[in-house]
Amino acid sequence: MSGRPGGVLAAFRHVDAAAHAVRQVKELGYKDFTVYSPVPNFEVMSAVGHRVSPVRVWTLVGGLTGCLSGYAMTMWMSYDYPLVVGGKALGSVPPYIIIMFELTILLGALATLAGLAFHTFRTHRAAAYDPRFTNDLIGIFVPCPAERQAAVQQALQQAGATEVRVEQ
Amino acid sequence: MAAVARPEPVRVPPTYSEITHDIAATLGRPGRTWYILLGFAISVMLLGAIALLYQIRYGLGVAGYRPPVMWGVYITTFVFWVGIAHSGTLVSAILYLFRSAWRTAVYRTAEVMTVFAVLTAGLFPLIHVGRIWYAYWLVPYPNQRQLWVNFKSPLLWDVFAVTTYLTVSTCFLIVGLIPDVAAARDVATGWRKKLYSITSLAWRGTDQQWRHYTRAYLYLAALATPLVLSVHSVVSWDFAMSIVPGWHTTIFAPYFVAGAIYSGCALVITLLVPLRKAFKLERYIHEDHFENLAKLLLLTGMLVGYAYAVEYFIAWYSGNEAERASFYNRAFGPYWWATWTMIICNGFLPLFLWFKKIRRSIPAMFLLSLFINLGMWFERFVIIVVSLSFEYEPYAMGHYTPSWVDWSVLAGSFGWFFMWFLLFAKNFPMVSIAEVKEIIPMPRKEDAHA
Amino acid sequence: MSLLDGQADGRKGGQGPVEQSSAEASSARPPDRPEDGMNRRRFLKVLGVAGGGSLAATACGSSSPEKLIPYLLPVEDQIPGVATWYATTCRECPAGCGVHARVREGRAVKLEGNPDHPINRGKLCSRGQAALQGLYNPDRVRGPMARNASGNFEPISWQDAITRVGERLGAAPGAQVRFVTGNEAGTFDRLVSDWLTTLGSSGHVVYEPFGYEAQRHATREVFGTDELPWYDFGAARYVLSFGADFLETWGSPLEYTRGFVASHAFADGTMGKFVHVEPRMSLTGQNADEWIAPVPGTEGVLALAIAHVIARDRLGSPPSDAARLRPLLQAYAPEAAAERCGVSAETIERLAREFAAGPSVAVAGGMGAQHADAHATAAAAHLLNYVAGNVGRTVRFGVAPNPAGGSRYQRLAELSQAMQDGRVAVLLVHGANPAYASPAGLGFASAIANVPFKVSFSRFLDETAMLADLILPDHDPLEQWNDFEPRAGVNLLQQPVMQPVFDTRQTGDVLLELARLMGGRMAQRFPAATYKDHLQNGWRRLHQQRGSRDAFEAFWTEALQRGGVWSEPRSRGAALAAGATRVAATPPAQPEGRFTLIAYPSSVLYDGRAANRPWLQELPDPVSKLGWSTWLEIHPDAANALGVTDGDMVEVTSDAGTVRAVAWVYPGIRQDVVAMPLGQGHTAFGRYAQDRGANAYQLLAAEPTAFGGVQHYAAVTVRATGEHENLATRAGSRRQLGRGIAQAVTLAAITAEGFHPFHEAHAAPVPEPIEKVLDEWQEEQYRDWKERGNYAGAHPRWGMAIDLSRCTGCSACVTACYAENNLPVVGKELMQRGREMSWMRIERYFEGEEGHPPEVRVVPMLCQQCGNAPCEPVCPVFAAYHTPDGLNAQVYNRCVGTRYCSNNCPYKVRYFNWFDYQEPSDQAFSWPEPLHWQLNPDVTVRSKGVMEKCTFCVQRIRGAQHDARMRGTPLRDGEVVTACQQSCPADAMAFGDLNDPGSRVSQLAADGRGYHVLDGLNTRPAITYLARVWNRAEA
Amino acid sequence: MGCHLIAGATIPEVAKVREAWSANQPIEWLKVHRMPPFVHFPHMRHLKGETAVKAEITCQTCHGQVERMPQVYQFSSLKMGWCLDCHKQNKVTTDCSACHY
């Protein structure tokens, strides 16, 4: 990873320790730290304290778009080249509801993915990483200039990190 | 659905690193059996492909069609595979919303099965049309002919339903895979490491990633749930919307959905049993999971059995001559054997599941699941072929027998399915690493001190 | 040459539906066929000779650069894309119906009846329609051929061929020259006779397998005349038929059908009655109000017994000399007769009373006139008519119908003997196939081997031609100049409707050329340069006889345009001759422990001469509904006793021989009788006929009967072989399963309380309010599109009415549909899988309890053009949709082939192209060169994977609309005629605009007998069926 | 034929016509305007009678200025959309079964 800022990387085996560490780091006034976890852990996440992800807006918008475009498409196409089948009305809504429904789901889902991608990449921060973070360790990386690293290192140590390492 | 199993206390839960290790271990270099199985699957698929090419060259006549039976093995198999596809999303999405812990060990298998089943099912509408090279006309795209498609046709609903379902369930699978692939990446070596580095989409499990991920996953599940129910309803309307005696029934949507989940769960079991052996996952997939699946089977099985009964009742109660004759013909006509196969396999055999012994006996479950799959295929055969062979116009009735082409394509579809399944199973974690960990509490310092 | 002047003066006028660019004309041709260039070149080789050339109606799709071949000299009245019509005469059977040939780009594409023709009045049967497949048959002899040293045929030049014959004739003693022809009543017949006489031979043998010997014999005995009587079915309110299948093959079927329907179909609350007496229920028998199955061969006894009662009770109004018959009739008291013929005395008494109530007619013919005692049967029928006073009223003389020429099986037997004894030096055969169509025991095939030189004029390599040394293929009747005289006062003309397809030459011309070649007496006797001249000379005499005022040329031209000249016959009665009192019915003894086999003429293939027409092979037999096969009709009980069921292979053995056929269990036959159709089992005769089914002639005794005819009855044993084959039929259920498809009512019932259409037994009636809501909702639906696009404004609603009281089930409409709409022929294997493509099928249902003589109901089933068509909304691509004028259109080129429409069609009248029937490389290729020349250019040939169906001949509708628009006046009712309606001999169909209350179809649709099939489904069909009415005690 | 003995007597192409005539062989023209076999198109209706849509619809409308073409080429696409445009703009039927049967 190029352009990664220097900082302190700590690994935790215990979830409560990790949560504690997060709070410590926040007290030290750091906001742009990164927490790694093999599973979404409520305790840690609440310590970090993010607001609810805005992805849901994407889902809503996508769903609505699908529904409306479904209606518009079926109706317009029915009248653009009017052909009668089975003595039914040209634009008969009941069958079209199915198309509307399917498009609702389809666009809803795709929009959700788009939202997921968009927001994760937008909130991406370059940070140091250790492969064990997807296995059984929780990690915290605090980017900080060299002169303050000692302090952070100590705080994390006290919080109960199993190991702490300084990244240049 | 609320039937969530309590893991028995004696069982020691594995640690996170054990989980990662055990599951990552399934991704090692394949053994001989795997290659043999794959080779077999591919050759069966090729047989189907050859039959299909032959059919495209000379026309549908090479299949066994006999007017008035204009839909035969192909549509039967289509419905069969679409049905199979249902349990996957059910287990992964619906049970997710229900927060039922036991799904974590099996949902990946179910989901993979779903995606490949839809992939297989999706082929059949193409295989069965007379002019496959014009099949794209079913898509509403602007063309110089200035023509559009007929949205009143249930077949078009199918086009939308099936494509949507394929897309959504694939997304769902991929999203679920990301953290696991990342985990695998971090323990893998060699070319697999490269593969996983790419497919894990730079996942590291940061707080931000989890933040959006968990939400997105929740909404996908929320969207997938109604979708599951809708897709097979739509498929059932292919029949319910027509006037064919034996098809024209309001009960079809719930009836088909129940049947779909039924057959799906059955195939999940059929797949899990060998998988668990081969991958030594006994520690993760055990009797509890089978029992829960068994309970699902029992529930849906009873629903299906009920539907059978209601069909006959309504046929009688409606007083409609054609309906009555059609159902009489099902049970006692030339296709009696198909009908009774279906009734016995789907209606009576699941009754054994009332016994806990059976539910927890893995060989028994395996055997049962095979019978149910057979029965469910015949259910579709009976509904489609037998109804068509005995319609309104007595003079135009006729008896249909599939030809070698039909059978080859049917077999080929299984080859195709298992080819994908095997390829996937050996290259991506068949048990969700992250989610299995999720249900096991992380170690806490105070516990350690205490 | 002939084609040109034929057209110049013989033109019938008439406009084709739409002008088309050649690419469209080509629509009827397989596209993307590289060898098309080839086809066209050989087409030119054939047609180009006359300088006519042809606008080759071929398409080589976009692949190869397409070429257009224009007329070198534009041919008169050949406008590309516009049809011309030529009047000529159908020669498929001896009836002599007039036809109009529709010619497009120099090719005959359709035959239709000649509307002002005295015999068929514009109608045409299946066999007539299929004449085109004789013309374009791929197995025609394409040029003269001679047998070479190695015994194979090799092509030779006409010059060479004729010289060879000339030499042989010169060498052979005149007396030893024999000429076998079929029934050629007319100039050609006379030419042959004179020609032989001049050669010094009296050896002209006319051979028709169904020779009417019995009738001639009987008529001579009873009335002392050699001419056959003519029956006025139209005048008879009561028809009593002794085996005469006058709706199928006997006499003049179309004419008789017309008459029969006129008197028998329900109209204005009344109808005649028809009683059919035959051990087997033929199609004619199925149309009878009462079917009586006597002991085989005892029809004569029954007839005389009825006559007895009439005479005894003085019921009829007979001429005075009928008294002479008293002593004869004494012997036939009902009680005694009942014993012998197995018909109860009461029945006999009743029949007598009904018959005498007259006007009635008794007819003996068909299989009733083909057994050992047939002459007695025929005579008995004469006497019955006489005592009832019908002679001179419904039975007339002076019309002299000539269904079989001078044919006598006796003569053939003698000839066969003569050949055996080596008393024949040269044998010439034309228009007859005795090697196939004569009892095997006669040994014609073996005898012919003793003839040193055998010449065949056959158009096909049939069994007899295969034995010839030289084949001089004749023109097809549609390529010929000729005339035909089916009865006194009716002189019909044949003119070439197109250039000869192959290098053939008209036999008449050949004979004249031979005469020239031989010189001397022959040359003087036959001076005419061409047969056409010879023909015209004959007609000059006719012109004088008729004393018409205008010049011969005008007379000739008019005759060509009308199809001939005819005048009302002056008919008379007849008085009893001496022989009448000697009539005695002596039925043959019943075979002990054996079945009586009846080998009857197939109503489709007749005596087998039509077996090489694919349309006819595929046409389901009107009775058994089987195609491509020979079956044995056997009574259910007999079948059970033998342990055979439908489709089992059985072995039938008579004293003469053994054949194998597939069993078809039929309740309409006596338990002691089995029946088998003739016409199949050819050992040659081309790809469509060869090695199919069995030849029932193999079972018939060789020795001529007392009256010199063939016995079509034989004592046989039947044995199950244990083999089984699927019946080649679409017929699923034989019974209606209470669905009310074909509905009927008795005359008594309908006069008492009218007709009540079928209602489903258990269906609960829809409550009033709901009904109302539904209707309003429906109207709402319609309103949405009534003002939009093509649907705005007034449109016709095309509809049809089919009167089941008229429909006889003859299936002419089916063949007409094949001809008009380019329907492929799929062959036996696919037919066994129910895949035949006939857009129109005649459904046949049995009513009444199992085992009993069935009430047979037929119903023509074609697309009902539903107002609420279930097939339309399920099509994902609008290939099936509703046209503004109310048709369920099917856009073939849009169809993707999901077949959902067919699943959802309750009438099952949509047909799928399982294979590429138009693709020569395909296993199911249906139009081998030059059969595809017949294809209708106005109708697309459907490709593989496409659904197709009846659209009321939309091409004809659009064509008529086009003409109307061009002339600027609205379409008149009856201007659009569908192919099926056009052909229907019984005139059972009406077609037109249902929105026009004045139209014939609207009026019929409003008839009290009207009903819709499967009405309960609310499909709102455009076809109204008028219920069948039976003039019988119980339905 | 008469004309071509004089008219363009020198043009080699025309010579071919004369040869064909003397050889009593019809000329094999190359087909330029190709229409799929499942379309039924009456020229007459587009040009003659009270139904002729508009006076200005002439041969050239669809076939182009053939008289000016050194070698005749396909002027219009002859595709369904092309037909429909004209039909719609002239308010004549767009019913499928008007052309397809």
Short mmCIF file of N, CA and C in Angstrom, two decimals, chain B residues 330-394:
data_model
loop_
_atom_site.label_atom_id
_atom_site.label_comp_id
_atom_site.label_asym_id
_atom_site.label_seq_id
_atom_site.Cartn_x
_atom_site.Cartn_y
_atom_site.Cartn_z
N ARG B 330 -55.97 -38.63 -14.08
CA ARG B 330 -54.66 -38.60 -13.42
C ARG B 330 -54.46 -39.86 -12.58
N ALA B 331 -55.46 -40.14 -11.79
CA ALA B 331 -55.28 -41.21 -10.81
C ALA B 331 -55.42 -42.59 -11.45
N PHE B 332 -56.30 -42.72 -12.41
CA PHE B 332 -56.61 -44.06 -12.93
C PHE B 332 -56.41 -44.18 -14.43
N GLY B 333 -55.95 -43.09 -15.08
CA GLY B 333 -55.73 -43.14 -16.53
C GLY B 333 -54.40 -43.81 -16.85
N PRO B 334 -53.96 -43.67 -18.08
CA PRO B 334 -52.72 -44.32 -18.51
C PRO B 334 -51.48 -43.85 -17.73
N TYR B 335 -51.59 -42.69 -17.08
CA TYR B 335 -50.43 -42.17 -16.35
C TYR B 335 -50.53 -42.41 -14.85
N TRP B 336 -51.35 -43.38 -14.46
CA TRP B 336 -51.55 -43.62 -13.02
C TRP B 336 -50.22 -43.77 -12.30
N TRP B 337 -49.26 -44.44 -12.93
CA TRP B 337 -47.99 -44.72 -12.25
C TRP B 337 -47.29 -43.43 -11.85
N ALA B 338 -47.32 -42.42 -12.76
CA ALA B 338 -46.67 -41.14 -12.42
C ALA B 338 -47.38 -40.52 -11.23
N THR B 339 -48.71 -40.51 -11.30
CA THR B 339 -49.46 -39.87 -10.23
C THR B 339 -49.18 -40.51 -8.88
N TRP B 340 -49.17 -41.85 -8.88
CA TRP B 340 -48.99 -42.51 -7.58
C TRP B 340 -47.55 -42.38 -7.11
N THR B 341 -46.59 -42.37 -8.02
CA THR B 341 -45.21 -42.10 -7.59
C THR B 341 -45.19 -40.78 -6.83
N MET B 342 -45.81 -39.76 -7.43
CA MET B 342 -45.78 -38.44 -6.81
C MET B 342 -46.47 -38.47 -5.46
N ILE B 343 -47.65 -39.11 -5.39
CA ILE B 343 -48.40 -39.08 -4.13
C ILE B 343 -47.63 -39.81 -3.04
N ILE B 344 -47.05 -40.95 -3.39
CA ILE B 344 -46.34 -41.72 -2.36
C ILE B 344 -45.09 -40.98 -1.91
N CYS B 345 -44.29 -40.53 -2.88
CA CYS B 345 -43.03 -39.88 -2.52
C CYS B 345 -43.26 -38.58 -1.76
N ASN B 346 -44.24 -37.78 -2.19
CA ASN B 346 -44.38 -36.45 -1.59
C ASN B 346 -45.42 -36.43 -0.49
N GLY B 347 -46.39 -37.31 -0.57
CA GLY B 347 -47.49 -37.24 0.38
C GLY B 347 -47.28 -38.15 1.57
N PHE B 348 -46.80 -39.37 1.33
CA PHE B 348 -46.76 -40.35 2.41
C PHE B 348 -45.38 -40.46 3.05
N LEU B 349 -44.33 -40.57 2.24
CA LEU B 349 -43.00 -40.77 2.83
C LEU B 349 -42.65 -39.71 3.87
N PRO B 350 -42.92 -38.41 3.62
CA PRO B 350 -42.52 -37.41 4.63
C PRO B 350 -43.16 -37.63 5.98
N LEU B 351 -44.23 -38.45 6.02
CA LEU B 351 -44.86 -38.68 7.33
C LEU B 351 -43.87 -39.32 8.30
N PHE B 352 -42.87 -40.02 7.76
CA PHE B 352 -41.86 -40.61 8.64
C PHE B 352 -41.15 -39.54 9.45
N LEU B 353 -41.17 -38.32 8.96
CA LEU B 353 -40.42 -37.27 9.64
C LEU B 353 -41.04 -36.90 10.97
N TRP B 354 -42.22 -37.45 11.22
CA TRP B 354 -42.78 -37.19 12.57
C TRP B 354 -41.89 -37.84 13.62
N PHE B 355 -41.09 -38.82 13.23
CA PHE B 355 -40.26 -39.52 14.21
C PHE B 355 -38.91 -38.85 14.35
N LYS B 356 -38.55 -38.47 15.57
CA LYS B 356 -37.26 -37.80 15.80
C LYS B 356 -36.11 -38.67 15.32
N LYS B 357 -36.26 -40.01 15.54
CA LYS B 357 -35.20 -40.93 15.14
C LYS B 357 -34.84 -40.71 13.66
N ILE B 358 -35.88 -40.68 12.86
CA ILE B 358 -35.66 -40.51 11.42
C ILE B 358 -35.03 -39.15 11.16
N ARG B 359 -35.59 -38.12 11.80
CA ARG B 359 -35.12 -36.76 11.53
C ARG B 359 -33.63 -36.64 11.83
N ARG B 360 -33.16 -37.38 12.82
CA ARG B 360 -31.76 -37.24 13.22
C ARG B 360 -30.86 -38.31 12.61
N SER B 361 -31.47 -39.22 11.83
CA SER B 361 -30.64 -40.25 11.20
C SER B 361 -30.23 -39.78 9.81
N ILE B 362 -28.96 -39.54 9.64
CA ILE B 362 -28.50 -38.94 8.39
C ILE B 362 -28.74 -39.86 7.18
N PRO B 363 -28.43 -41.15 7.27
CA PRO B 363 -28.73 -42.01 6.10
C PRO B 363 -30.21 -41.96 5.74
N ALA B 364 -31.07 -42.03 6.75
CA ALA B 364 -32.52 -42.00 6.46
C ALA B 364 -32.88 -40.72 5.74
N MET B 365 -32.38 -39.60 6.24
CA MET B 365 -32.70 -38.32 5.62
C MET B 365 -32.23 -38.29 4.17
N PHE B 366 -31.02 -38.83 3.96
CA PHE B 366 -30.47 -38.83 2.60
C PHE B 366 -31.41 -39.59 1.66
N LEU B 367 -31.76 -40.80 2.09
CA LEU B 367 -32.64 -41.64 1.28
C LEU B 367 -33.95 -40.90 1.01
N LEU B 368 -34.53 -40.37 2.07
CA LEU B 368 -35.81 -39.68 1.96
C LEU B 368 -35.70 -38.53 0.95
N SER B 369 -34.62 -37.77 1.08
CA SER B 369 -34.49 -36.60 0.19
C SER B 369 -34.47 -37.04 -1.27
N LEU B 370 -33.83 -38.19 -1.53
CA LEU B 370 -33.81 -38.68 -2.93
C LEU B 370 -35.22 -38.95 -3.39
N PHE B 371 -35.99 -39.65 -2.57
CA PHE B 371 -37.37 -39.97 -2.96
C PHE B 371 -38.17 -38.70 -3.22
N ILE B 372 -37.96 -37.72 -2.34
CA ILE B 372 -38.75 -36.49 -2.49
C ILE B 372 -38.39 -35.80 -3.80
N ASN B 373 -37.09 -35.77 -4.14
CA ASN B 373 -36.71 -35.16 -5.42
C ASN B 373 -37.41 -35.87 -6.57
N LEU B 374 -37.37 -37.18 -6.55
CA LEU B 374 -38.05 -37.95 -7.59
C LEU B 374 -39.53 -37.58 -7.63
N GLY B 375 -40.15 -37.62 -6.47
CA GLY B 375 -41.58 -37.33 -6.40
C GLY B 375 -41.89 -35.95 -6.93
N MET B 376 -41.05 -34.98 -6.61
CA MET B 376 -41.34 -33.60 -7.04
C MET B 376 -41.20 -33.47 -8.54
N TRP B 377 -40.27 -34.19 -9.14
CA TRP B 377 -40.18 -34.13 -10.60
C TRP B 377 -41.46 -34.68 -11.21
N PHE B 378 -41.91 -35.79 -10.64
CA PHE B 378 -43.12 -36.40 -11.18
C PHE B 378 -44.34 -35.53 -10.91
N GLU B 379 -44.32 -34.77 -9.80
CA GLU B 379 -45.45 -33.88 -9.57
C GLU B 379 -45.60 -32.94 -10.75
N ARG B 380 -44.50 -32.35 -11.17
CA ARG B 380 -44.57 -31.41 -12.29
C ARG B 380 -44.98 -32.15 -13.56
N PHE B 381 -44.44 -33.36 -13.73
CA PHE B 381 -44.79 -34.16 -14.92
C PHE B 381 -46.30 -34.39 -14.96
N VAL B 382 -46.83 -34.78 -13.81
CA VAL B 382 -48.27 -35.07 -13.76
C VAL B 382 -49.07 -33.82 -14.08
N ILE B 383 -48.71 -32.72 -13.41
CA ILE B 383 -49.48 -31.49 -13.61
C ILE B 383 -49.44 -31.09 -15.08
N ILE B 384 -48.25 -31.12 -15.67
CA ILE B 384 -48.11 -30.60 -17.03
C ILE B 384 -48.58 -31.61 -18.06
N VAL B 385 -47.94 -32.74 -18.12
CA VAL B 385 -48.20 -33.68 -19.21
C VAL B 385 -49.59 -34.31 -19.10
N VAL B 386 -49.88 -34.82 -17.91
CA VAL B 386 -51.13 -35.57 -17.80
C VAL B 386 -52.34 -34.66 -18.03
N SER B 387 -52.27 -33.43 -17.51
CA SER B 387 -53.39 -32.53 -17.75
C SER B 387 -53.56 -32.27 -19.24
N LEU B 388 -52.44 -32.02 -19.92
CA LEU B 388 -52.53 -31.69 -21.34
C LEU B 388 -53.05 -32.88 -22.15
N SER B 389 -52.68 -34.08 -21.73
CA SER B 389 -53.04 -35.24 -22.55
C SER B 389 -54.54 -35.52 -22.47
N PHE B 390 -55.22 -34.85 -21.56
CA PHE B 390 -56.64 -35.17 -21.38
C PHE B 390 -57.40 -33.87 -21.18
N GLU B 391 -57.64 -33.17 -22.29
CA GLU B 391 -58.23 -31.84 -22.19
C GLU B 391 -59.69 -31.82 -22.59
N TYR B 392 -60.14 -30.71 -23.17
CA TYR B 392 -61.56 -30.55 -23.48
C TYR B 392 -62.01 -31.37 -24.67
N GLU B 393 -61.19 -31.38 -25.72
CA GLU B 393 -61.63 -31.95 -27.00
C GLU B 393 -61.31 -33.44 -27.02
N PRO B 394 -62.32 -34.30 -26.82
CA PRO B 394 -62.01 -35.74 -26.70
C PRO B 394 -61.27 -36.29 -27.91
#
